[in-house]
Tab-separated table of C-alpha atoms in Angstrom:
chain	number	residue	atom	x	y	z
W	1	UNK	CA	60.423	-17.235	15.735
W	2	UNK	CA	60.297	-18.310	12.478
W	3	UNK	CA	57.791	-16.397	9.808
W	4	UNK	CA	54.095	-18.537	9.192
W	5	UNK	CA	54.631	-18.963	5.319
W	6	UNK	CA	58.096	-20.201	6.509
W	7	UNK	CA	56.951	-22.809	8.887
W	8	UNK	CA	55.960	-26.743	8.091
W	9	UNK	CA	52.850	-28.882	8.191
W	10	UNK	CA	52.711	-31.216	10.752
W	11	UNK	CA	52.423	-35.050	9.698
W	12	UNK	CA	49.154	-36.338	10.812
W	13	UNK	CA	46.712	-39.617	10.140
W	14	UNK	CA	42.886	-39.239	10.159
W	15	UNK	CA	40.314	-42.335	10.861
W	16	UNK	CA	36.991	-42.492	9.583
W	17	UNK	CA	35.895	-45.122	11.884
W	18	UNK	CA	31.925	-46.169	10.124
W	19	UNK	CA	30.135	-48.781	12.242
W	20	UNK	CA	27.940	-51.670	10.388
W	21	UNK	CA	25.024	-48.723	9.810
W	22	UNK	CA	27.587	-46.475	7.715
W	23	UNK	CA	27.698	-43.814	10.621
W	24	UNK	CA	30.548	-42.400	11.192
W	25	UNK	CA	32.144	-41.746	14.793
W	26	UNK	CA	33.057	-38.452	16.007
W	27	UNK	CA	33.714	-37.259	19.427
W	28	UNK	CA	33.667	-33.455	20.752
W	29	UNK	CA	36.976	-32.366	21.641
W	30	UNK	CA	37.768	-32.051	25.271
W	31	UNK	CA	39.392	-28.359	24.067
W	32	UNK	CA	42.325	-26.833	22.325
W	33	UNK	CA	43.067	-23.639	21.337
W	34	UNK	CA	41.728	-23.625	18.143
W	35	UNK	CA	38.315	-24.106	18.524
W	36	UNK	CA	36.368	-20.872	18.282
W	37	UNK	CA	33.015	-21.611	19.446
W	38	UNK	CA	30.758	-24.376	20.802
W	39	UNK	CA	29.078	-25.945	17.343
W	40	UNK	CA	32.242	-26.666	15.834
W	41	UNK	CA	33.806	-29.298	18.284
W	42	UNK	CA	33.241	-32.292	16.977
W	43	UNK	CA	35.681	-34.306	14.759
W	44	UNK	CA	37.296	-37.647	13.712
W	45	UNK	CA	40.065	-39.446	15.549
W	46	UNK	CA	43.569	-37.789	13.889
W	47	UNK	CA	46.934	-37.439	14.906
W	48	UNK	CA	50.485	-37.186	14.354
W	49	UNK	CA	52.954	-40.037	12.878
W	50	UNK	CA	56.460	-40.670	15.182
W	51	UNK	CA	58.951	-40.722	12.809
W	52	UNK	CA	59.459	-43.442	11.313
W	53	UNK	CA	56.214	-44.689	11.805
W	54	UNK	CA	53.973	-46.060	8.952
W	55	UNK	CA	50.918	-44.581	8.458
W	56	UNK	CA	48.530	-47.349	8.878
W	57	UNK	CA	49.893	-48.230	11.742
W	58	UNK	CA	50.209	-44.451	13.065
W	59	UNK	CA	46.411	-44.073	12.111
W	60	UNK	CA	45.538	-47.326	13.806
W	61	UNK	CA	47.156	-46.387	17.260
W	62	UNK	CA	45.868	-42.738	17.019
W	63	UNK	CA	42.299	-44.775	16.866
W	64	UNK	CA	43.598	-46.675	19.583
W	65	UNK	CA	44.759	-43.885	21.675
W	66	UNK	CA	41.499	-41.534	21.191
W	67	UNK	CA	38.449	-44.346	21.689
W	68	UNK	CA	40.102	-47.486	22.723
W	69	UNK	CA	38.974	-49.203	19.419
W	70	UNK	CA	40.745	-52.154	17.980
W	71	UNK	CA	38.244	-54.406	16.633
W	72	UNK	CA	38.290	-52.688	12.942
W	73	UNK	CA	38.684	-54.014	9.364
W	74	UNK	CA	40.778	-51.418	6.818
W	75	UNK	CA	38.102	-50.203	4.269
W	76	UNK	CA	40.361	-47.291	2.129
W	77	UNK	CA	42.602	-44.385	2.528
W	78	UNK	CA	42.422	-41.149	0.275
W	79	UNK	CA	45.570	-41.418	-1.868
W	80	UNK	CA	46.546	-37.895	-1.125
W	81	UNK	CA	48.008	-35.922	1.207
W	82	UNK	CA	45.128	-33.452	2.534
W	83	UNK	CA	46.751	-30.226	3.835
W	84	UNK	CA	45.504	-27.268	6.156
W	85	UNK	CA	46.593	-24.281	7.358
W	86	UNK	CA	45.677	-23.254	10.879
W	87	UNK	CA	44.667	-19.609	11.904
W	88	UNK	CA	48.054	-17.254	12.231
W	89	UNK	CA	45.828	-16.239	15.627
W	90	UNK	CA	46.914	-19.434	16.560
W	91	UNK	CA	49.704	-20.636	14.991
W	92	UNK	CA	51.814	-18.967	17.924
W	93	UNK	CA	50.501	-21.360	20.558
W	94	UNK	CA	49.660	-24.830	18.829
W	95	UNK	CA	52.107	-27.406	18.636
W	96	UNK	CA	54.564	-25.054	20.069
W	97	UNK	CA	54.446	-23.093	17.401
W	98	UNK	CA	56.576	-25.123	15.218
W	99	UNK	CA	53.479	-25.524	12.127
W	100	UNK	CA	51.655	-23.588	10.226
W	101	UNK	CA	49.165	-26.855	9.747
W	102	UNK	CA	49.139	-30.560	9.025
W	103	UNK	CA	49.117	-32.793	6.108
W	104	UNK	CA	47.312	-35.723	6.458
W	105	UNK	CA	46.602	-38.917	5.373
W	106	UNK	CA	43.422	-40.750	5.703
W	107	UNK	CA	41.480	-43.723	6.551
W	108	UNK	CA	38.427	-45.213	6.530
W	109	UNK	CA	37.642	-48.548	8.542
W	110	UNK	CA	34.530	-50.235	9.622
W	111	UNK	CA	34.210	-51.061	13.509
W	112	UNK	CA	33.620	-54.525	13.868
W	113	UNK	CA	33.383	-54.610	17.501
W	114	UNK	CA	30.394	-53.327	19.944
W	115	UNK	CA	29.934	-49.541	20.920
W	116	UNK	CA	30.565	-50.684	24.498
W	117	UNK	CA	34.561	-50.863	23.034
W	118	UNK	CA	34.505	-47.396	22.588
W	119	UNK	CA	36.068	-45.079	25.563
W	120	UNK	CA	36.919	-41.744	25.463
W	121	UNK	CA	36.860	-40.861	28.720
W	122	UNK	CA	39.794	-43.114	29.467
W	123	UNK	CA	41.309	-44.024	25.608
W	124	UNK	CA	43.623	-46.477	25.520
W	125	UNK	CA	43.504	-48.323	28.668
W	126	UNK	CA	43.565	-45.591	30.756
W	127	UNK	CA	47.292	-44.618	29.262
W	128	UNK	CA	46.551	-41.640	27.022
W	129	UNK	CA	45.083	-38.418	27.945
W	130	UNK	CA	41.127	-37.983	26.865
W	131	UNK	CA	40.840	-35.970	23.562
W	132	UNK	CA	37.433	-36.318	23.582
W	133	UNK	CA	34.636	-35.954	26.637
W	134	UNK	CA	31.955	-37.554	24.498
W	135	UNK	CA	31.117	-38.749	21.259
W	136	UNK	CA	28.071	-40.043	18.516
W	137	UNK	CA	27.744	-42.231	15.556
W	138	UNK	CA	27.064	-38.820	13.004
W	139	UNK	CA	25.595	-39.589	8.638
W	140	UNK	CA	28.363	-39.008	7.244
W	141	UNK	CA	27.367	-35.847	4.702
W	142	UNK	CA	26.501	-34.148	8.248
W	143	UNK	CA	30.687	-34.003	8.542
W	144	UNK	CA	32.236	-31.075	7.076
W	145	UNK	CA	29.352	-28.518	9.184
W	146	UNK	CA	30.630	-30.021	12.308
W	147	UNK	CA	33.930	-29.399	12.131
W	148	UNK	CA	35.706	-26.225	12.897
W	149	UNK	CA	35.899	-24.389	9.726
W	150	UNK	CA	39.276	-23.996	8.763
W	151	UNK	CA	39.282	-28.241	8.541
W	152	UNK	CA	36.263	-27.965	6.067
W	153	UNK	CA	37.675	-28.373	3.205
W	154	UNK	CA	39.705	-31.411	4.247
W	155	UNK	CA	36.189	-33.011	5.641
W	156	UNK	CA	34.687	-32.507	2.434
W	157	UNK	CA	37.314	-34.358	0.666
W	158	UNK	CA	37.479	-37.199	2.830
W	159	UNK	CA	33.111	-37.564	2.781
W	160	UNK	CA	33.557	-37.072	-0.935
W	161	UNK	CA	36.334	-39.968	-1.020
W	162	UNK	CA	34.472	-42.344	1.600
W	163	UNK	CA	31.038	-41.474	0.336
W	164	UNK	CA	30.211	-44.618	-1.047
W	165	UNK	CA	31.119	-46.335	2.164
W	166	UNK	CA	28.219	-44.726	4.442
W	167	UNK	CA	24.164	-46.002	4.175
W	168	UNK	CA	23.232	-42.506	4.930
């Protein structure tokens, strides 16, 4: 097995999905072996790009494929990569252990369709498995304390890049 400082970062797309009040959507994972307590399992839709995929259209099927949203107008995207490492404690056992974390690249788009759209219970037409077993329309500075910590730092960037974007 090949050493953690050795291993790569996992390409990934993040949505920011705000609805017409500037909340922003965030479901509570249905588990993973990351998470290391109860109040810090909630987070945005994200997921990895198929290569060759473009990243728009990556991050709009991960949206797809999580909540069984479509109705959605592009708002921004943070022009940077955002990068983290996950714990070595886990590193072993997600993704195979083939990453030592993801980079990402982000989105933010505004729902223009009704919360009724929304399913997470069976995302995507009943074709993907459930990432999520429920979900909320969250302010969006409330972000970063709801995630699991070691994804802080990329929360914080991508409130204080959407930021302007949310009422609230």
């Amino acid at each position: 097995m090949a050493r953690y400082e050795d291993l790569p970062y996992r390409t990934c797309v993040g949505v920011m999905l705000l609805n017409t009040e500037g909340l922003v959507f965030i479901g509570r994972r249905a588990g993973g072996i990351e998470h290391v307590d109860d109040s810090h399992v909630w987070q945005m839709p994200q997921g990895g790009v198929d290569p060759g995929e473009d990243n728009w259209e990556a991050a709009k099927r991960e949206l797809y494929e999580e909540t069984s949203v479509r109705s959605i107008e592009r708002l921004g995207e943070v022009p940077d990569w955002l990068i983290y490492d996950i714990p070595r404690t886990v590193a072993g056992r997600a993704w195979k252990g083939r990453y030592r974390g993801q980079r990402q690249k982000w989105f933010a788009v505004r729902f223009t369709g009704k919360d009724s759209e929304i399913n997470v219970e069976k995302p995507g037409g009943g074709g993907h498995k459930a990432e999520f077993v429920s979900w909320r329309w969250e302010p969006m500075k409330n972000l970063p304390e709801l995630i699991i910590p070691f994804k802080r730092p990329v929360y914080e960037r991508v409130v204080k890049e959407f930021s302007a974007l949310a009422d609230g």
